[in-house]
PDB file of C-alpha atoms in Angstrom:
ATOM      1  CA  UNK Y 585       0.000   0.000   0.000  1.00  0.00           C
ATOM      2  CA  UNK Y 586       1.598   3.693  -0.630  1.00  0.00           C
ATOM      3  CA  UNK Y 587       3.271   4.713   1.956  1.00  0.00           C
ATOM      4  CA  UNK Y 588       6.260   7.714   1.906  1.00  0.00           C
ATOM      5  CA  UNK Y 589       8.021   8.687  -1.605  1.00  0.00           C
ATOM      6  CA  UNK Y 590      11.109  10.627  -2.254  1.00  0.00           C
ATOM      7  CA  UNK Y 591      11.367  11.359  -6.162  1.00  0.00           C
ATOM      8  CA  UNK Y 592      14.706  12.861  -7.320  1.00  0.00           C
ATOM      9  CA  UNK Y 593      14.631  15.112  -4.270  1.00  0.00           C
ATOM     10  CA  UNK Y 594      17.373  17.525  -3.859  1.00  0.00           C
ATOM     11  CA  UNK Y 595      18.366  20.252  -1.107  1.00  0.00           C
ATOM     12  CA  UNK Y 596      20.395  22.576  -0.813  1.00  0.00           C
ATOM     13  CA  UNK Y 597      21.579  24.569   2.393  1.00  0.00           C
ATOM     14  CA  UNK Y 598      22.375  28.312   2.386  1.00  0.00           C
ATOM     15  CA  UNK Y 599      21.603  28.270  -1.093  1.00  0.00           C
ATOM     16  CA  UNK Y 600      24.915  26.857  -2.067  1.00  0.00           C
ATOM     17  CA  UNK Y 601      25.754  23.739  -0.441  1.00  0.00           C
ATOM     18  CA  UNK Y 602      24.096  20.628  -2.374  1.00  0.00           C
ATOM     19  CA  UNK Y 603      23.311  17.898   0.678  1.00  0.00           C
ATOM     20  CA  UNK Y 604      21.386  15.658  -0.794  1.00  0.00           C
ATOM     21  CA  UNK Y 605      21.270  14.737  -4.686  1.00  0.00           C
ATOM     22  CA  UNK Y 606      18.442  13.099  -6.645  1.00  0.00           C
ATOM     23  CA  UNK Y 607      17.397  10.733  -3.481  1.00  0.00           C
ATOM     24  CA  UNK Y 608      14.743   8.346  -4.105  1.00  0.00           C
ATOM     25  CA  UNK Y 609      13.214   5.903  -1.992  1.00  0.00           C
ATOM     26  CA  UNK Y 610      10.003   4.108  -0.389  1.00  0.00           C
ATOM     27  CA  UNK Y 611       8.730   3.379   2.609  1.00  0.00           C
ATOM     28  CA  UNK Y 612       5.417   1.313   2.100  1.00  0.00           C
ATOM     29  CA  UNK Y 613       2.816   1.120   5.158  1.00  0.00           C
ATOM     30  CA  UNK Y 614       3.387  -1.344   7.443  1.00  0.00           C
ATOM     31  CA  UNK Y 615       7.502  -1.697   6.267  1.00  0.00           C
ATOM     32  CA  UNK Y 616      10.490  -1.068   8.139  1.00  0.00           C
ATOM     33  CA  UNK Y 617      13.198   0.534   6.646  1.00  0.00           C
ATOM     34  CA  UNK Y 618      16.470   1.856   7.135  1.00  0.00           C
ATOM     35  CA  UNK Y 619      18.598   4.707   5.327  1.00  0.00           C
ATOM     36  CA  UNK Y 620      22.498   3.704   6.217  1.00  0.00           C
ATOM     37  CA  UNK Y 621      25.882   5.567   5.581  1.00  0.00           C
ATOM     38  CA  UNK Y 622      28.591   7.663   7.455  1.00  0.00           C
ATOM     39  CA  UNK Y 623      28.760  10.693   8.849  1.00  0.00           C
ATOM     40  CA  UNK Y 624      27.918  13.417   7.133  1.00  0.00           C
ATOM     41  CA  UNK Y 625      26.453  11.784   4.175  1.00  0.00           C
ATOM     42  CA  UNK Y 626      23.071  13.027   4.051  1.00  0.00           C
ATOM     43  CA  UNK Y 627      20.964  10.480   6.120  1.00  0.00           C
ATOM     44  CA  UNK Y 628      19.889  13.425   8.845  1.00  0.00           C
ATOM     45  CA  UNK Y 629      19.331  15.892   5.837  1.00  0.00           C
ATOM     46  CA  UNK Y 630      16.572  13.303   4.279  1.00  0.00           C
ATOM     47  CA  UNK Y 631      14.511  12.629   7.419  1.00  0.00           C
ATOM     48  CA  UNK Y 632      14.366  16.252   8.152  1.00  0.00           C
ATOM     49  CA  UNK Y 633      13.486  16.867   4.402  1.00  0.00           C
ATOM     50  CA  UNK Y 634      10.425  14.624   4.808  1.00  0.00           C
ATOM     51  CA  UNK Y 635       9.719  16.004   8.509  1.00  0.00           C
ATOM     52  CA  UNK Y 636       9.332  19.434   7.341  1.00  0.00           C
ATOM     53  CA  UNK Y 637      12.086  20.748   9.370  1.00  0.00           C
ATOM     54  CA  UNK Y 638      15.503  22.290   6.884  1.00  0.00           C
ATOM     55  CA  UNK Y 639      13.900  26.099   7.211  1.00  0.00           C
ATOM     56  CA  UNK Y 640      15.218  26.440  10.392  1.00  0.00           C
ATOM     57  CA  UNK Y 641      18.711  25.245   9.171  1.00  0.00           C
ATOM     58  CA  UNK Y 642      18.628  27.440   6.110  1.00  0.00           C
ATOM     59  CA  UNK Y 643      17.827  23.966   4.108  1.00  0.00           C
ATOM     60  CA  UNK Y 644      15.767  24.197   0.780  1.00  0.00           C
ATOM     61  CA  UNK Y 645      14.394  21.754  -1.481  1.00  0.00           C
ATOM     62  CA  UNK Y 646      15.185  22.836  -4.824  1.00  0.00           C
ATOM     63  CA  UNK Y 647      13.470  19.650  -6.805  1.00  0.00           C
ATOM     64  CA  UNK Y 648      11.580  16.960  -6.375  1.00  0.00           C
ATOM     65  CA  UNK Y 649       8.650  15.561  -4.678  1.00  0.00           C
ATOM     66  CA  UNK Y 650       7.780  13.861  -0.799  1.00  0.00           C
ATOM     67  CA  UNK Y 651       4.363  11.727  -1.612  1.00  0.00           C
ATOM     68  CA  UNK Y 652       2.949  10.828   1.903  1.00  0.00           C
ATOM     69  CA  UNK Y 653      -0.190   8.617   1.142  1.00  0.00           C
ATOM     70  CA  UNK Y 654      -0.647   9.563  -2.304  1.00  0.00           C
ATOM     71  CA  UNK Y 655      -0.328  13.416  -1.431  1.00  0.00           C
ATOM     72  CA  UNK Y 656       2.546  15.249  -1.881  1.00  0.00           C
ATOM     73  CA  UNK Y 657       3.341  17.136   1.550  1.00  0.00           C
ATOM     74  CA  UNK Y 658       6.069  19.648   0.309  1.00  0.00           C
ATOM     75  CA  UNK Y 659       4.080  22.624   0.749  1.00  0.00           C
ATOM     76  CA  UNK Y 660       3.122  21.137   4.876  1.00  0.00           C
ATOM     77  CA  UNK Y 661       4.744  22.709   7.551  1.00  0.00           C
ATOM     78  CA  UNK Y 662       6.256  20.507  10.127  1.00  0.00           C
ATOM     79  CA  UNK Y 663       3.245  20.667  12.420  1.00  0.00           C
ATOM     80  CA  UNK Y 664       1.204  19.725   9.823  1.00  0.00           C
ATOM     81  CA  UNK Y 665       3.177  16.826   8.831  1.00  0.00           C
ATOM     82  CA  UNK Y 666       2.828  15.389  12.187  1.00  0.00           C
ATOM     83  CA  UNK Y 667      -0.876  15.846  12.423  1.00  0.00           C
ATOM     84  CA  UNK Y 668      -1.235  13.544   8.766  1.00  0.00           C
ATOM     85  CA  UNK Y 669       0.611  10.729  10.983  1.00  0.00           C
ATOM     86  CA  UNK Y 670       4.555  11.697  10.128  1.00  0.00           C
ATOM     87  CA  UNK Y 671       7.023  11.987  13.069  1.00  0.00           C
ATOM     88  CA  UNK Y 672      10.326  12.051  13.664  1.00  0.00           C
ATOM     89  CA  UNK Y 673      12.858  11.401  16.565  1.00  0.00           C
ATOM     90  CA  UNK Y 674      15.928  13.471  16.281  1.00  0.00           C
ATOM     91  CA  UNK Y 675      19.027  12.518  16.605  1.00  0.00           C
ATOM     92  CA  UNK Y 676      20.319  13.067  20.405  1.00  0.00           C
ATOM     93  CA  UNK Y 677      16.780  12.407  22.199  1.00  0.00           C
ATOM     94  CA  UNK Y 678      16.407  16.125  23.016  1.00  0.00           C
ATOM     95  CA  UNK Y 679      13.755  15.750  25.568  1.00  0.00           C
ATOM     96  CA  UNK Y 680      12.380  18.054  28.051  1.00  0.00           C
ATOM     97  CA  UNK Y 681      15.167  18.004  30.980  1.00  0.00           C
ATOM     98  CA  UNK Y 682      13.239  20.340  33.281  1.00  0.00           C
ATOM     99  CA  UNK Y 683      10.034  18.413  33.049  1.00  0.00           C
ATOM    100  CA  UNK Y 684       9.133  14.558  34.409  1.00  0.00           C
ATOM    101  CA  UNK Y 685       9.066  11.671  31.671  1.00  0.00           C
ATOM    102  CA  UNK Y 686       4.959  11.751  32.628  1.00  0.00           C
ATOM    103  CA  UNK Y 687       4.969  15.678  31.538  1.00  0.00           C
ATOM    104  CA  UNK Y 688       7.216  15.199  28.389  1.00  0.00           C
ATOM    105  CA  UNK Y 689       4.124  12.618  27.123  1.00  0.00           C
ATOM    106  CA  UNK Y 690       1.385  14.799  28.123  1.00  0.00           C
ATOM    107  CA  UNK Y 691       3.242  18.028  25.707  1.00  0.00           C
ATOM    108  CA  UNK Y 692       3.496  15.881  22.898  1.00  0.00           C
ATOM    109  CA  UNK Y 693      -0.328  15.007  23.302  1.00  0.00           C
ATOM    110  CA  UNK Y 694      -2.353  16.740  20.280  1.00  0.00           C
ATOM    111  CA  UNK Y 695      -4.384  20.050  21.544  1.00  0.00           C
ATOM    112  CA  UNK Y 696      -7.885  19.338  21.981  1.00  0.00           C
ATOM    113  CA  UNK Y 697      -7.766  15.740  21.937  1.00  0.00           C
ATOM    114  CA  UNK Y 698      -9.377  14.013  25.284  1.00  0.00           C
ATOM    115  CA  UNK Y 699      -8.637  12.887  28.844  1.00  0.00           C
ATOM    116  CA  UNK Y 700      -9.506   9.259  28.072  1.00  0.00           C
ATOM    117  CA  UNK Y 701      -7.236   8.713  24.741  1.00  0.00           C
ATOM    118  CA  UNK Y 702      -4.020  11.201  26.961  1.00  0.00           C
ATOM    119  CA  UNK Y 703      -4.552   8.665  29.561  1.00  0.00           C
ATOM    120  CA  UNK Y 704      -4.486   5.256  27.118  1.00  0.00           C
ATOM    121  CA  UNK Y 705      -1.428   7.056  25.078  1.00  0.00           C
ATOM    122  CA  UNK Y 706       0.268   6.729  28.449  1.00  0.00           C
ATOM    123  CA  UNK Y 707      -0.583   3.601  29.278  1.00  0.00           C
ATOM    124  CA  UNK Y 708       0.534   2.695  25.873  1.00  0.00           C
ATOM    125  CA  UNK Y 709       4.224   3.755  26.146  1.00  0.00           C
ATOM    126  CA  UNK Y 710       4.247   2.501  29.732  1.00  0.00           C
ATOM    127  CA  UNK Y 711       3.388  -0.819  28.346  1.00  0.00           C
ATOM    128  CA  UNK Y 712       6.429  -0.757  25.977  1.00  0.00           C
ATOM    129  CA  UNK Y 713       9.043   0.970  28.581  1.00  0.00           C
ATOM    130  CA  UNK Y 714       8.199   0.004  32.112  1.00  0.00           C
ATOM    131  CA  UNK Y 715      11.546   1.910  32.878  1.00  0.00           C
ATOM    132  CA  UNK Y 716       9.620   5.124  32.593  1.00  0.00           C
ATOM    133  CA  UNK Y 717       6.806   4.365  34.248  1.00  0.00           C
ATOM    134  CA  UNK Y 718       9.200   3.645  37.274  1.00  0.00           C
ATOM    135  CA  UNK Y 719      10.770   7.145  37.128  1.00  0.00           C
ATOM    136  CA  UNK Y 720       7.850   8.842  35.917  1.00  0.00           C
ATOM    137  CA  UNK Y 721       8.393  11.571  38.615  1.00  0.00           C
ATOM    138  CA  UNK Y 722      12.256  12.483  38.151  1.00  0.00           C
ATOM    139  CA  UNK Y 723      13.302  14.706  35.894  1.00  0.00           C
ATOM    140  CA  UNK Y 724      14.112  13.908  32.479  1.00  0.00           C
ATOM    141  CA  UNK Y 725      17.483  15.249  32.408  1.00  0.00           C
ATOM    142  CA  UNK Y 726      18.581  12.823  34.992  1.00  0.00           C
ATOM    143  CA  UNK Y 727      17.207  10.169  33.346  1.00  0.00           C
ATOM    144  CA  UNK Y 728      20.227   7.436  31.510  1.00  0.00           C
ATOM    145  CA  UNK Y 729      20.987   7.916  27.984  1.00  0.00           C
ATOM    146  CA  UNK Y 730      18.880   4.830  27.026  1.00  0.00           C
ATOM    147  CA  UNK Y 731      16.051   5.570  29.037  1.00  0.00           C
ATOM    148  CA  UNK Y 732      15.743   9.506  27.310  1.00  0.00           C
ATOM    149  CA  UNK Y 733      15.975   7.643  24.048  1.00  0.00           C
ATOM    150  CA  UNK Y 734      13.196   5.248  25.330  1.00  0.00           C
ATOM    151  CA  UNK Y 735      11.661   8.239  26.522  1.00  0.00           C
ATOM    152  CA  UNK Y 736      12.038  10.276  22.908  1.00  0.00           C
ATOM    153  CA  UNK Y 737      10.478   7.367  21.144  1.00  0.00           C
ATOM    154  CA  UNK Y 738       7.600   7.394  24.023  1.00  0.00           C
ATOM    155  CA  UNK Y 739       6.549  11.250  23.114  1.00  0.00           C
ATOM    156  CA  UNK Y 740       6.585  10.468  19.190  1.00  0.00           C
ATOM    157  CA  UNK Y 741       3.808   7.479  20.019  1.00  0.00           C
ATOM    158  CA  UNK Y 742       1.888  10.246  21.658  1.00  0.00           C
ATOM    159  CA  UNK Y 743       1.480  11.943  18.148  1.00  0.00           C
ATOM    160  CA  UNK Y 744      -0.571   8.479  17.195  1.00  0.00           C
ATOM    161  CA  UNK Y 745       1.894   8.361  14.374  1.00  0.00           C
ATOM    162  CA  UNK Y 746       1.453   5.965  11.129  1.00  0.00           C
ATOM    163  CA  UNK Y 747       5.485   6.365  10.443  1.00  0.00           C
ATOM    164  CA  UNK Y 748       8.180   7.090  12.895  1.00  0.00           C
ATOM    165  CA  UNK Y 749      11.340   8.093  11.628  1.00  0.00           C
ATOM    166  CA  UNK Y 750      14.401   7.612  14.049  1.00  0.00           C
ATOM    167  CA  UNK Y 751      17.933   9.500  13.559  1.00  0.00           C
ATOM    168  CA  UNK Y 752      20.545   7.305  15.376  1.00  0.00           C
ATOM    169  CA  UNK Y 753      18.327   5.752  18.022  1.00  0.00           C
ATOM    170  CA  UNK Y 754      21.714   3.621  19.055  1.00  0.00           C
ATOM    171  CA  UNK Y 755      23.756   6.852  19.360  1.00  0.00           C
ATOM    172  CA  UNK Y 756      25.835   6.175  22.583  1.00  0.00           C
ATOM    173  CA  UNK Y 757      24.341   3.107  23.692  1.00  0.00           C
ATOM    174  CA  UNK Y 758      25.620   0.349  24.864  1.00  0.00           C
ATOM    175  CA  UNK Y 759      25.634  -3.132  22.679  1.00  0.00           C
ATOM    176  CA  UNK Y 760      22.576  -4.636  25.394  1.00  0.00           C
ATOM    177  CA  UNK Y 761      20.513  -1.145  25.457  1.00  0.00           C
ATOM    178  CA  UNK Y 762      20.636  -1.217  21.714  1.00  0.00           C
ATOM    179  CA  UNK Y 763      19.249  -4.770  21.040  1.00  0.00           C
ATOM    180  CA  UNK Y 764      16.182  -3.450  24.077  1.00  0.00           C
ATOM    181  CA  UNK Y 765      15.421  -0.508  22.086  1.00  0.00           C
ATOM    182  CA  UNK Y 766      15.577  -2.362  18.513  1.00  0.00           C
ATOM    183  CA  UNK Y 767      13.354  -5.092  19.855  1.00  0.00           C
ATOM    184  CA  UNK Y 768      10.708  -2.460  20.983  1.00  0.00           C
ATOM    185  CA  UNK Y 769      10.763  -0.579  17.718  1.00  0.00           C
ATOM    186  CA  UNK Y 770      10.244  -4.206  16.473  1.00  0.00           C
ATOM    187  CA  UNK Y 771       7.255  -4.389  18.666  1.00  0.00           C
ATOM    188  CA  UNK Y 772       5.985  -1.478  17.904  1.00  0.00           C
ATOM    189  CA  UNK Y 773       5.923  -2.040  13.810  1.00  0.00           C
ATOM    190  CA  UNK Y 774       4.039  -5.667  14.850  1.00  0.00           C
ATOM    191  CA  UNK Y 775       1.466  -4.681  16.972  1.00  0.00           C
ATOM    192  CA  UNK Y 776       0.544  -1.407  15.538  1.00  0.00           C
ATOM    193  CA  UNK Y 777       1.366  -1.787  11.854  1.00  0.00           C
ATOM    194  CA  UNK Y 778       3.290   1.847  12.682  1.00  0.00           C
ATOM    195  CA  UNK Y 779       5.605   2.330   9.646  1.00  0.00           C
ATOM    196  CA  UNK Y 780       9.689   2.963  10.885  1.00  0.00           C
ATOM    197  CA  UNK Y 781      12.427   4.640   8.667  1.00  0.00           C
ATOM    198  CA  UNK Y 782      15.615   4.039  10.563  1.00  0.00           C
ATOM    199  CA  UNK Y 783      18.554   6.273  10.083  1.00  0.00           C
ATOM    200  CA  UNK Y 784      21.751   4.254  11.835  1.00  0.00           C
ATOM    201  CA  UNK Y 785      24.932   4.494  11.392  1.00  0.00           C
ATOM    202  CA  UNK Y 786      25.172   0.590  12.954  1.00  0.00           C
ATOM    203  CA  UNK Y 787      24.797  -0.934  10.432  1.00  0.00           C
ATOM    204  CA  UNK Y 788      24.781  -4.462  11.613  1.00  0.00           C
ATOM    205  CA  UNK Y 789      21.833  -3.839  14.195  1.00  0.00           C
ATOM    206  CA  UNK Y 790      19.789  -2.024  12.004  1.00  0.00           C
ATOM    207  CA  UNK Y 791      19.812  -4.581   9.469  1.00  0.00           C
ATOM    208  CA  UNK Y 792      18.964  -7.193  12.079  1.00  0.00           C
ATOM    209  CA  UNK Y 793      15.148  -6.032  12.492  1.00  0.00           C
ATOM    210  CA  UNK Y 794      14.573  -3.938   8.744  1.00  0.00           C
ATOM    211  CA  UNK Y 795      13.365  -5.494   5.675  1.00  0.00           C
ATOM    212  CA  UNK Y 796      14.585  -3.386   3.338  1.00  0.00           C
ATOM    213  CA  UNK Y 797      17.836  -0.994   3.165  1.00  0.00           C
ATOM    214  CA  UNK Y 798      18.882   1.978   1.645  1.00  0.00           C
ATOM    215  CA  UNK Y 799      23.344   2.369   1.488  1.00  0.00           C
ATOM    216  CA  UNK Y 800      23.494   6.976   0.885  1.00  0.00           C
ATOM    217  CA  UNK Y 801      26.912   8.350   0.046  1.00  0.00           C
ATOM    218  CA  UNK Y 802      27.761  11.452  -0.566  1.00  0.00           C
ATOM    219  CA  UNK Y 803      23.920  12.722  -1.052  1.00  0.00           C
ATOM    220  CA  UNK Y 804      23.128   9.922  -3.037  1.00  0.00           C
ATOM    221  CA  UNK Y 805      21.468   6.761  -2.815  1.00  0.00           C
ATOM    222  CA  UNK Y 806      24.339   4.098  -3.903  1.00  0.00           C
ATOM    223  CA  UNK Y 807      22.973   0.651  -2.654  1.00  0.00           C
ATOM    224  CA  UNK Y 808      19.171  -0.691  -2.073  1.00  0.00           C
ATOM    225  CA  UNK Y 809      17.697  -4.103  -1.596  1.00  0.00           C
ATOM    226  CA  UNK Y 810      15.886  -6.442   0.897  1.00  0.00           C
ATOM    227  CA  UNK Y 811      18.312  -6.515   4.351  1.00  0.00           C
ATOM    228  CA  UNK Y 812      19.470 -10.152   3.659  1.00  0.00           C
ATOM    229  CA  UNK Y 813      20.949  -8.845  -0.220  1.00  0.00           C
ATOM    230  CA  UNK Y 814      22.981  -5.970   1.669  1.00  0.00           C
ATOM    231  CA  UNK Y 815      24.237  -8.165   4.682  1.00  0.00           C
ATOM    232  CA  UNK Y 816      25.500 -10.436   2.127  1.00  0.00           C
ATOM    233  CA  UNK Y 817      27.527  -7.970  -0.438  1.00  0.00           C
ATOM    234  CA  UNK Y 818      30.826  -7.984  -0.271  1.00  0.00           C
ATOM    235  CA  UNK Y 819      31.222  -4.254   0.034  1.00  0.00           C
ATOM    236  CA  UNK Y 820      28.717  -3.829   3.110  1.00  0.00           C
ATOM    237  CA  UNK Y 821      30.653  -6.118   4.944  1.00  0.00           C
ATOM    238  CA  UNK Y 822      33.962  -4.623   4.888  1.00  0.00           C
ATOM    239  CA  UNK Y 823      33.007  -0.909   4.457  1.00  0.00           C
ATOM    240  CA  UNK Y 824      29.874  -1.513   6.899  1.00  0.00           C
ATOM    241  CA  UNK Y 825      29.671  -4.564   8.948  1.00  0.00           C
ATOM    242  CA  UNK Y 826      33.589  -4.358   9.841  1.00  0.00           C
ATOM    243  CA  UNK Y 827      34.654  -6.885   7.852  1.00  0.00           C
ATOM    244  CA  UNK Y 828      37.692  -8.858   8.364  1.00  0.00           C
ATOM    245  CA  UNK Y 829      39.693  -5.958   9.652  1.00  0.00           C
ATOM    246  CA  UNK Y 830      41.315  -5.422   5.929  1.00  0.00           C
ATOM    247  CA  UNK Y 831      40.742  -2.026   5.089  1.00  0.00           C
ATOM    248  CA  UNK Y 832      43.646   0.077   4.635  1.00  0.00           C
ATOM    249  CA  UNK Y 833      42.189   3.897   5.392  1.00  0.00           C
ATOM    250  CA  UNK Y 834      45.153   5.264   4.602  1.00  0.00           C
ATOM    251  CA  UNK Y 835      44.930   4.500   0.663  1.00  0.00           C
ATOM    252  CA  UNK Y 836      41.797   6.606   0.207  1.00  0.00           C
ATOM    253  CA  UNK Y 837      42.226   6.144  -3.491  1.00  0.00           C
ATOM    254  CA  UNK Y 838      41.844   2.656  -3.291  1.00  0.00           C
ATOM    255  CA  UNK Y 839      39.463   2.927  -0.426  1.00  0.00           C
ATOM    256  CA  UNK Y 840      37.356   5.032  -3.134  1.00  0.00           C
ATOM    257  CA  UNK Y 841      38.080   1.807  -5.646  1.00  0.00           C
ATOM    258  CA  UNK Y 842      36.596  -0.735  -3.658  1.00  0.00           C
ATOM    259  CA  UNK Y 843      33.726   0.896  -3.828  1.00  0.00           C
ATOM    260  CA  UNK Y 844      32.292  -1.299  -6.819  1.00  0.00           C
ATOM    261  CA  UNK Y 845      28.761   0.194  -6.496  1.00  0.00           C
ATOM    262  CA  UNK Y 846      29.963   3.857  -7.407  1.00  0.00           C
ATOM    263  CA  UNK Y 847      31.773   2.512 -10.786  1.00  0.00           C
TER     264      UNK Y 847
END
């Protein structure tokens, strides 16, 4: 069923940098996805191209089109983006420090919308992180790193969202927090049919619990395929997964080489 589509989008930022280039990709309902690569190459810039939220960081899209259930959202602020069932977790958690984990749910709540459904919202991300229900009272900004990204992920269900986007939900994590917070966001795609695009940088977890993958370089898409096609090329291992250990950074030019997919 249609989902999200990027066609050929492009942005620039400050009306001279190019960050993304021609990116295309899907996201049908229902489907877990992730968008891979390294720093800097242009995985943040996409969700917040679909999210509504470059003006801010003097980001423009210059060409293209976002298709969000058959409509194309461009012209949507970010607010309403979120209200059609779009949100997204940024990278970093960026709660509410000065307020409880039980406040930081009730301000993502929509305006207007009543006690009852607040109340079952609640209940709702209680169900999937008991952690927070046990500190519901301290303040968020003493709360762990994996409980604020539990936490981050908790306010976004409050929206009632049909697709969650996540930048780098394993950012400073450790290896057992990482596999508790995958495993949720697994749970949540099950039992909700919630759609997920998954920006990571780990490659090797994300893969674990998406169907399908998108490999971005440089502002473009370079790689795409079911999870099981990328975990088995060649190039994804040793440029992704870590390989056997045989990468010589040094020899950039014949780090560049490798790269069959760019040829």
């Amino acid at each position: 069923m249609t989902g999200l589509t990027l066609s050929n989008v492009e942005v620039i930022y400050d009306k001279v940098f190019l960050a993304i280039k021609g990116v295309s990709l899907e996201v049908a309902q229902g489907d877990v996805v992730a968008l891979l690569g390294a720093n800097g190459a242009g995985k943040s810039t996409t969700l917040k191209t679909i999210s509504g939220l470059l003006g801010p960081e003097r980001g423009l899209v210059t060409r293209g089109e976002i298709s969000w259930e058959g409509k194309n959202i461009l012209a949507l602020g970010a607010p309403e983006r979120v209200a059609n069932g779009l949100v997204h977790v940024l990278e970093g958690r960026r709660v509410f420090g000065h307020l409880t984990p039980d406040e930081n749910l009730v301000a993502a709540f929509r305006t207007g919308g009543s006690t009852g459904r607040l109340n079952e919202l609640k209940e709702q991300v209680y169900t999937y992180f008991p952690r927070l229900k046990e500190r519901y009272r301290s303040k968020a900004g003493y709360l762990s790193g994996g409980e604020q990204q539990m936490l981050a992920i908790g306010r976004a269900l409050m929206t009632e969202p049909r697709l969650i986007m996540l930048d780098e939900p394993s950012l400073g994590l450790s290896p057992l927090l990482v596999e508790e917070i995958f495993a949720i966001i697994r749970e949540i795609n099950s039992s909700q049919g919630t759609s997920v695009l998954l920006v990571e940088q780990n490659a090797a977890a994300a893969l674990e619990i998406v169907r399908h993958a998108y490999l971005i370089e440089n502002g473009h898409i370079v790689m795409s395929g079911s999870a099981d096609i990328l975990k088995q090329n060649p190039d994804v291992q040793e440029f992704y997964l870590g390989g056997a250990g045989k990468v010589n950074y040094q020899d950039v030019k014949h780090y560049r080489r490798r790269k069959r997919w760019l040829a």
